Amino acid sequence: MGYLKVEREEEIVQITINRQDKLNAMNLDVMNEFITLLDGLEKDSSKVIIITGDGPKAFSAGADIEYMSSIGPTEAEKYALRGHEVLNKIEKLEKPVIAAVNGYALGGGCELALACDI
């Protein structure tokens, strides 16, 4: 893990997308970390999850265009499906998920915010 910063305070978990230099855009590694983390949070004692982006400029610019431009069609399909999996997991969590939108929420970043409950 390295792209998601996780902080816990009692029953509140804050997940920060930690790619400020890329406006917190999500590549496949970020999405894989999200899946692993969300799987664990489904079963733990936390009551509320907050998702935000690192820095004052962007919540998330969505897809990492630089990453996408370097992959072929098969990898692109895997990337898109993984993105849907992250959003579906957030939507289906039985705990409230809050999007702390702290700047740009573009494309998939807007979708990420919309997948949250608040």
CSV table of N, CA and C in Angstrom, one decimal:
chain,number,residue,atom,x,y,z
A,1,MET,N,0.9,-1.2,0.0
A,1,MET,CA,0.0,0.0,0.0
A,1,MET,C,0.9,1.2,0.0
A,2,GLY,N,0.4,2.2,-0.7
A,2,GLY,CA,1.2,3.4,-0.8
A,2,GLY,C,0.5,4.6,-1.3
A,3,TYR,N,-0.5,4.4,-2.1
A,3,TYR,CA,-1.3,5.5,-2.7
A,3,TYR,C,-2.4,6.0,-1.8
A,4,LEU,N,-2.8,5.2,-0.9
A,4,LEU,CA,-4.0,5.5,0.0
A,4,LEU,C,-3.4,5.7,1.4
A,5,LYS,N,-3.7,6.8,2.0
A,5,LYS,CA,-3.3,7.1,3.4
A,5,LYS,C,-4.5,6.8,4.2
A,6,VAL,N,-4.4,6.0,5.3
A,6,VAL,CA,-5.5,5.7,6.1
A,6,VAL,C,-5.3,6.2,7.5
A,7,GLU,N,-6.2,6.9,8.0
A,7,GLU,CA,-6.2,7.4,9.4
A,7,GLU,C,-7.4,7.0,10.1
A,8,ARG,N,-7.2,6.5,11.4
A,8,ARG,CA,-8.4,6.1,12.2
A,8,ARG,C,-8.4,6.9,13.4
A,9,GLU,N,-9.6,7.3,13.8
A,9,GLU,CA,-9.9,8.0,15.0
A,9,GLU,C,-11.2,7.4,15.6
A,10,GLU,N,-11.0,6.6,16.6
A,10,GLU,CA,-12.1,5.8,17.2
A,10,GLU,C,-12.8,5.0,16.1
A,11,GLU,N,-14.1,5.3,15.8
A,11,GLU,CA,-14.8,4.5,14.8
A,11,GLU,C,-14.9,5.2,13.4
A,12,ILE,N,-14.1,6.2,13.2
A,12,ILE,CA,-14.0,6.9,11.9
A,12,ILE,C,-12.7,6.6,11.2
A,13,VAL,N,-12.9,6.2,9.9
A,13,VAL,CA,-11.7,5.9,9.1
A,13,VAL,C,-11.7,7.0,7.9
A,14,GLN,N,-10.6,7.6,7.8
A,14,GLN,CA,-10.4,8.6,6.7
A,14,GLN,C,-9.4,8.0,5.7
A,15,ILE,N,-9.8,7.9,4.4
A,15,ILE,CA,-9.0,7.4,3.3
A,15,ILE,C,-8.6,8.6,2.5
A,16,THR,N,-7.3,8.9,2.3
A,16,THR,CA,-6.9,10.0,1.5
A,16,THR,C,-6.1,9.5,0.3
A,17,ILE,N,-6.6,9.8,-0.9
A,17,ILE,CA,-5.9,9.5,-2.1
A,17,ILE,C,-4.6,10.3,-2.1
A,18,ASN,N,-3.5,9.7,-2.1
A,18,ASN,CA,-2.2,10.3,-1.9
A,18,ASN,C,-1.4,10.4,-3.2
A,19,ARG,N,-1.9,11.1,-4.2
A,19,ARG,CA,-1.2,11.4,-5.5
A,19,ARG,C,-1.3,12.8,-5.9
A,20,GLN,N,-1.0,13.7,-5.0
A,20,GLN,CA,-1.2,15.1,-5.2
A,20,GLN,C,-0.5,15.6,-6.5
A,21,ASP,N,0.6,15.0,-6.8
A,21,ASP,CA,1.3,15.4,-8.0
A,21,ASP,C,0.5,15.1,-9.3
A,22,LYS,N,-0.4,14.2,-9.2
A,22,LYS,CA,-1.3,13.7,-10.3
A,22,LYS,C,-2.7,14.1,-10.1
A,23,LEU,N,-2.9,15.1,-9.3
A,23,LEU,CA,-4.3,15.6,-8.9
A,23,LEU,C,-5.1,14.4,-8.4
A,24,ASN,N,-4.5,13.5,-7.7
A,24,ASN,CA,-5.1,12.3,-7.0
A,24,ASN,C,-5.8,11.5,-8.1
A,25,ALA,N,-5.3,11.4,-9.3
A,25,ALA,CA,-5.9,10.6,-10.3
A,25,ALA,C,-5.6,9.1,-9.9
A,26,MET,N,-6.5,8.2,-10.4
A,26,MET,CA,-6.5,6.8,-10.0
A,26,MET,C,-5.9,6.0,-11.1
A,27,ASN,N,-4.8,5.3,-10.9
A,27,ASN,CA,-4.3,4.3,-11.8
A,27,ASN,C,-4.7,2.9,-11.2
A,28,LEU,N,-4.3,1.9,-11.9
A,28,LEU,CA,-4.7,0.5,-11.4
A,28,LEU,C,-4.2,0.2,-10.0
A,29,ASP,N,-3.0,0.7,-9.6
A,29,ASP,CA,-2.5,0.4,-8.3
A,29,ASP,C,-3.4,1.1,-7.2
A,30,VAL,N,-3.9,2.3,-7.5
A,30,VAL,CA,-4.8,3.0,-6.5
A,30,VAL,C,-6.1,2.2,-6.4
A,31,MET,N,-6.6,1.7,-7.5
A,31,MET,CA,-7.9,1.0,-7.5
A,31,MET,C,-7.7,-0.4,-6.7
A,32,ASN,N,-6.6,-1.0,-7.0
A,32,ASN,CA,-6.3,-2.3,-6.3
A,32,ASN,C,-6.2,-2.1,-4.8
A,33,GLU,N,-5.5,-1.0,-4.4
A,33,GLU,CA,-5.4,-0.6,-3.0
A,33,GLU,C,-6.8,-0.4,-2.4
A,34,PHE,N,-7.7,0.4,-3.1
A,34,PHE,CA,-9.0,0.6,-2.7
A,34,PHE,C,-9.8,-0.7,-2.4
A,35,ILE,N,-9.7,-1.6,-3.4
A,35,ILE,CA,-10.4,-2.9,-3.2
A,35,ILE,C,-10.0,-3.6,-2.0
A,36,THR,N,-8.7,-3.7,-1.8
A,36,THR,CA,-8.2,-4.4,-0.6
A,36,THR,C,-8.6,-3.7,0.7
A,37,LEU,N,-8.5,-2.4,0.7
A,37,LEU,CA,-8.9,-1.6,1.9
A,37,LEU,C,-10.4,-1.7,2.2
A,38,LEU,N,-11.2,-1.6,1.2
A,38,LEU,CA,-12.6,-1.7,1.3
A,38,LEU,C,-13.1,-3.0,1.8
A,39,ASP,N,-12.4,-4.1,1.3
A,39,ASP,CA,-12.8,-5.4,1.8
A,39,ASP,C,-12.5,-5.6,3.3
A,40,GLY,N,-11.4,-5.0,3.7
A,40,GLY,CA,-11.2,-5.0,5.2
A,40,GLY,C,-12.1,-4.2,6.0
A,41,LEU,N,-12.5,-3.0,5.5
A,41,LEU,CA,-13.4,-2.1,6.2
A,41,LEU,C,-14.8,-2.6,6.3
A,42,GLU,N,-15.2,-3.5,5.3
A,42,GLU,CA,-16.5,-4.1,5.4
A,42,GLU,C,-16.7,-4.9,6.7
A,43,LYS,N,-15.6,-5.5,7.2
A,43,LYS,CA,-15.7,-6.4,8.3
A,43,LYS,C,-15.2,-5.8,9.6
A,44,ASP,N,-14.6,-4.6,9.6
A,44,ASP,CA,-14.0,-4.1,10.9
A,44,ASP,C,-15.0,-3.3,11.7
A,45,SER,N,-14.6,-2.7,12.8
A,45,SER,CA,-15.5,-2.1,13.7
A,45,SER,C,-15.7,-0.6,13.4
A,46,SER,N,-15.2,-0.1,12.3
A,46,SER,CA,-15.4,1.3,11.9
A,46,SER,C,-16.9,1.5,11.7
A,47,LYS,N,-17.4,2.8,11.9
A,47,LYS,CA,-18.8,3.1,11.7
A,47,LYS,C,-19.0,4.1,10.5
A,48,VAL,N,-17.9,4.9,10.2
A,48,VAL,CA,-18.0,5.9,9.2
A,48,VAL,C,-16.7,5.9,8.4
A,49,ILE,N,-16.8,6.1,7.1
A,49,ILE,CA,-15.7,6.1,6.2
A,49,ILE,C,-15.7,7.5,5.5
A,50,ILE,N,-14.6,8.2,5.5
A,50,ILE,CA,-14.5,9.5,4.8
A,50,ILE,C,-13.4,9.3,3.7
A,51,ILE,N,-13.7,9.7,2.5
A,51,ILE,CA,-12.8,9.6,1.4
A,51,ILE,C,-12.5,11.1,1.0
A,52,THR,N,-11.2,11.4,0.8
A,52,THR,CA,-10.8,12.7,0.4
A,52,THR,C,-9.5,12.6,-0.5
A,53,GLY,N,-9.1,13.7,-1.0
A,53,GLY,CA,-7.9,13.7,-1.8
A,53,GLY,C,-6.8,14.5,-1.1
A,54,ASP,N,-5.5,14.2,-1.3
A,54,ASP,CA,-4.4,14.9,-0.7
A,54,ASP,C,-4.2,16.3,-1.3
A,55,GLY,N,-4.0,17.3,-0.5
A,55,GLY,CA,-3.7,18.6,-0.9
A,55,GLY,C,-5.0,19.4,-1.1
A,56,PRO,N,-4.8,20.7,-1.4
A,56,PRO,CA,-6.0,21.6,-1.5
A,56,PRO,C,-6.6,21.7,-2.9
A,57,LYS,N,-5.9,21.1,-3.9
A,57,LYS,CA,-6.3,21.4,-5.3
A,57,LYS,C,-7.3,20.4,-5.8
A,58,ALA,N,-7.3,19.1,-5.4
A,58,ALA,CA,-8.1,18.1,-6.1
A,58,ALA,C,-8.5,17.0,-5.1
A,59,PHE,N,-9.8,16.7,-5.2
A,59,PHE,CA,-10.4,15.5,-4.6
A,59,PHE,C,-9.8,14.3,-5.4
A,60,SER,N,-10.2,14.3,-6.7
A,60,SER,CA,-9.6,13.3,-7.6
A,60,SER,C,-9.9,13.8,-9.0
A,61,ALA,N,-8.9,13.8,-9.9
A,61,ALA,CA,-9.0,14.1,-11.3
A,61,ALA,C,-9.6,12.9,-12.0
A,62,GLY,N,-9.9,11.8,-11.3
A,62,GLY,CA,-10.5,10.6,-12.0
A,62,GLY,C,-9.4,9.7,-12.5
A,63,ALA,N,-9.6,9.3,-13.8
A,63,ALA,CA,-8.7,8.4,-14.4
A,63,ALA,C,-7.3,9.0,-14.6
A,64,ASP,N,-6.3,8.2,-14.5
A,64,ASP,CA,-4.9,8.7,-14.8
A,64,ASP,C,-4.7,8.6,-16.3
A,65,ILE,N,-4.8,9.7,-17.0
A,65,ILE,CA,-4.7,9.7,-18.4
A,65,ILE,C,-3.3,9.3,-18.9
A,66,GLU,N,-2.3,9.8,-18.2
A,66,GLU,CA,-0.9,9.4,-18.6
A,66,GLU,C,-0.8,7.8,-18.5
A,67,TYR,N,-1.3,7.2,-17.5
A,67,TYR,CA,-1.3,5.8,-17.3
A,67,TYR,C,-2.1,5.1,-18.5
A,68,MET,N,-3.3,5.7,-18.7
A,68,MET,CA,-4.2,5.1,-19.7
A,68,MET,C,-3.6,5.1,-21.1
A,69,SER,N,-2.8,6.2,-21.4
A,69,SER,CA,-2.2,6.3,-22.7
A,69,SER,C,-1.1,5.3,-23.0
A,70,SER,N,-0.6,4.7,-21.9
A,70,SER,CA,0.5,3.7,-22.0
A,70,SER,C,0.0,2.3,-22.0
A,71,ILE,N,-1.3,2.0,-22.0
A,71,ILE,CA,-1.7,0.6,-21.9
A,71,ILE,C,-2.5,0.3,-23.2
A,72,GLY,N,-2.6,-1.0,-23.5
A,72,GLY,CA,-3.4,-1.5,-24.7
A,72,GLY,C,-4.8,-1.7,-24.3
A,73,PRO,N,-5.6,-2.2,-25.3
A,73,PRO,CA,-7.0,-2.4,-25.2
A,73,PRO,C,-7.4,-3.4,-24.1
A,74,THR,N,-6.6,-4.5,-23.9
A,74,THR,CA,-6.9,-5.5,-22.9
A,74,THR,C,-6.7,-4.9,-21.5
A,75,GLU,N,-5.6,-4.2,-21.3
A,75,GLU,CA,-5.4,-3.6,-20.0
A,75,GLU,C,-6.4,-2.5,-19.8
A,76,ALA,N,-6.8,-1.8,-20.8
A,76,ALA,CA,-7.8,-0.7,-20.6
A,76,ALA,C,-9.1,-1.2,-20.2
A,77,GLU,N,-9.5,-2.4,-20.7
A,77,GLU,CA,-10.7,-3.0,-20.2
A,77,GLU,C,-10.6,-3.4,-18.8
A,78,LYS,N,-9.5,-4.0,-18.4
A,78,LYS,CA,-9.3,-4.4,-17.0
A,78,LYS,C,-9.3,-3.2,-16.1
A,79,TYR,N,-8.7,-2.1,-16.6
A,79,TYR,CA,-8.7,-0.9,-15.8
A,79,TYR,C,-10.1,-0.3,-15.6
A,80,ALA,N,-10.9,-0.3,-16.6
A,80,ALA,CA,-12.3,0.2,-16.5
A,80,ALA,C,-13.1,-0.7,-15.6
A,81,LEU,N,-13.0,-2.0,-15.7
A,81,LEU,CA,-13.7,-2.9,-14.9
A,81,LEU,C,-13.3,-2.7,-13.4
A,82,ARG,N,-12.1,-2.5,-13.2
A,82,ARG,CA,-11.6,-2.4,-11.8
A,82,ARG,C,-12.2,-1.1,-11.2
A,83,GLY,N,-12.2,0.0,-12.0
A,83,GLY,CA,-12.8,1.2,-11.6
A,83,GLY,C,-14.3,1.0,-11.2
A,84,HIS,N,-15.0,0.3,-12.0
A,84,HIS,CA,-16.4,0.0,-11.7
A,84,HIS,C,-16.5,-0.8,-10.4
A,85,GLU,N,-15.6,-1.7,-10.2
A,85,GLU,CA,-15.6,-2.5,-9.0
A,85,GLU,C,-15.4,-1.7,-7.7
A,86,VAL,N,-14.5,-0.7,-7.8
A,86,VAL,CA,-14.3,0.2,-6.7
A,86,VAL,C,-15.6,1.0,-6.3
A,87,LEU,N,-16.2,1.6,-7.4
A,87,LEU,CA,-17.4,2.4,-7.2
A,87,LEU,C,-18.5,1.5,-6.6
A,88,ASN,N,-18.7,0.3,-7.2
A,88,ASN,CA,-19.7,-0.6,-6.7
A,88,ASN,C,-19.5,-1.0,-5.2
A,89,LYS,N,-18.3,-1.2,-4.8
A,89,LYS,CA,-18.0,-1.6,-3.4
A,89,LYS,C,-18.4,-0.4,-2.5
A,90,ILE,N,-18.0,0.8,-2.9
A,90,ILE,CA,-18.3,1.9,-2.1
A,90,ILE,C,-19.8,2.1,-2.0
A,91,GLU,N,-20.6,2.0,-3.1
A,91,GLU,CA,-22.0,2.1,-3.1
A,91,GLU,C,-22.7,1.0,-2.2
A,92,LYS,N,-22.1,-0.2,-2.1
A,92,LYS,CA,-22.8,-1.3,-1.4
A,92,LYS,C,-22.3,-1.4,0.0
A,93,LEU,N,-21.3,-0.6,0.5
A,93,LEU,CA,-20.9,-0.7,1.9
A,93,LEU,C,-22.1,-0.4,2.8
A,94,GLU,N,-22.2,-1.1,3.8
A,94,GLU,CA,-23.3,-0.9,4.8
A,94,GLU,C,-23.0,0.2,5.8
A,95,LYS,N,-21.9,0.8,5.7
A,95,LYS,CA,-21.5,1.9,6.5
A,95,LYS,C,-21.6,3.2,5.7
A,96,PRO,N,-21.9,4.3,6.3
A,96,PRO,CA,-22.0,5.5,5.6
A,96,PRO,C,-20.6,6.0,5.1
A,97,VAL,N,-20.5,6.4,3.8
A,97,VAL,CA,-19.3,6.8,3.2
A,97,VAL,C,-19.5,8.3,2.9
A,98,ILE,N,-18.6,9.1,3.3
A,98,ILE,CA,-18.6,10.6,3.1
A,98,ILE,C,-17.5,11.0,2.2
A,99,ALA,N,-17.9,11.7,1.1
A,99,ALA,CA,-16.9,12.3,0.2
A,99,ALA,C,-16.5,13.7,0.7
A,100,ALA,N,-15.3,13.9,1.2
A,100,ALA,CA,-14.9,15.2,1.6
A,100,ALA,C,-14.2,15.8,0.4
A,101,VAL,N,-15.0,16.4,-0.5
A,101,VAL,CA,-14.5,17.0,-1.8
A,101,VAL,C,-13.8,18.3,-1.5
A,102,ASN,N,-12.5,18.2,-1.7
A,102,ASN,CA,-11.6,19.3,-1.4
A,102,ASN,C,-10.9,20.0,-2.6
A,103,GLY,N,-11.6,20.0,-3.7
A,103,GLY,CA,-11.0,20.6,-4.9
A,103,GLY,C,-11.7,19.9,-6.1
A,104,TYR,N,-10.9,19.8,-7.2
A,104,TYR,CA,-11.5,19.2,-8.5
A,104,TYR,C,-11.9,17.8,-8.2
A,105,ALA,N,-13.1,17.5,-8.8
A,105,ALA,CA,-13.7,16.1,-8.8
A,105,ALA,C,-14.1,15.9,-10.2
A,106,LEU,N,-13.1,15.5,-11.1
A,106,LEU,CA,-13.3,15.4,-12.5
A,106,LEU,C,-13.5,14.0,-13.0
A,107,GLY,N,-14.4,13.8,-13.9
A,107,GLY,CA,-14.6,12.5,-14.5
A,107,GLY,C,-14.8,11.4,-13.5
A,108,GLY,N,-13.9,10.4,-13.4
A,108,GLY,CA,-14.0,9.4,-12.4
A,108,GLY,C,-14.0,9.8,-11.0
A,109,GLY,N,-13.4,11.0,-10.8
A,109,GLY,CA,-13.3,11.6,-9.4
A,109,GLY,C,-14.7,12.0,-9.0
A,110,CYS,N,-15.5,12.6,-10.0
A,110,CYS,CA,-16.9,12.9,-9.7
A,110,CYS,C,-17.7,11.7,-9.5
A,111,GLU,N,-17.4,10.6,-10.2
A,111,GLU,CA,-18.1,9.3,-10.0
A,111,GLU,C,-17.8,8.8,-8.6
A,112,LEU,N,-16.6,8.9,-8.2
A,112,LEU,CA,-16.2,8.5,-6.9
A,112,LEU,C,-17.0,9.2,-5.8
A,113,ALA,N,-17.1,10.5,-5.9
A,113,ALA,CA,-17.8,11.3,-5.0
A,113,ALA,C,-19.3,10.9,-5.0
A,114,LEU,N,-19.9,10.7,-6.2
A,114,LEU,CA,-21.3,10.3,-6.3
A,114,LEU,C,-21.5,8.9,-5.7
A,115,ALA,N,-20.5,8.0,-5.7
A,115,ALA,CA,-20.7,6.7,-5.2
A,115,ALA,C,-20.8,6.7,-3.6
A,116,CYS,N,-20.4,7.8,-3.0
A,116,CYS,CA,-20.5,8.0,-1.6
A,116,CYS,C,-21.9,8.3,-1.2
A,117,ASP,N,-22.2,8.1,0.1
A,117,ASP,CA,-23.6,8.4,0.6
A,117,ASP,C,-23.8,9.9,0.7
A,118,ILE,N,-22.8,10.6,1.2
A,118,ILE,CA,-22.9,12.1,1.4
A,118,ILE,C,-21.7,12.8,0.8
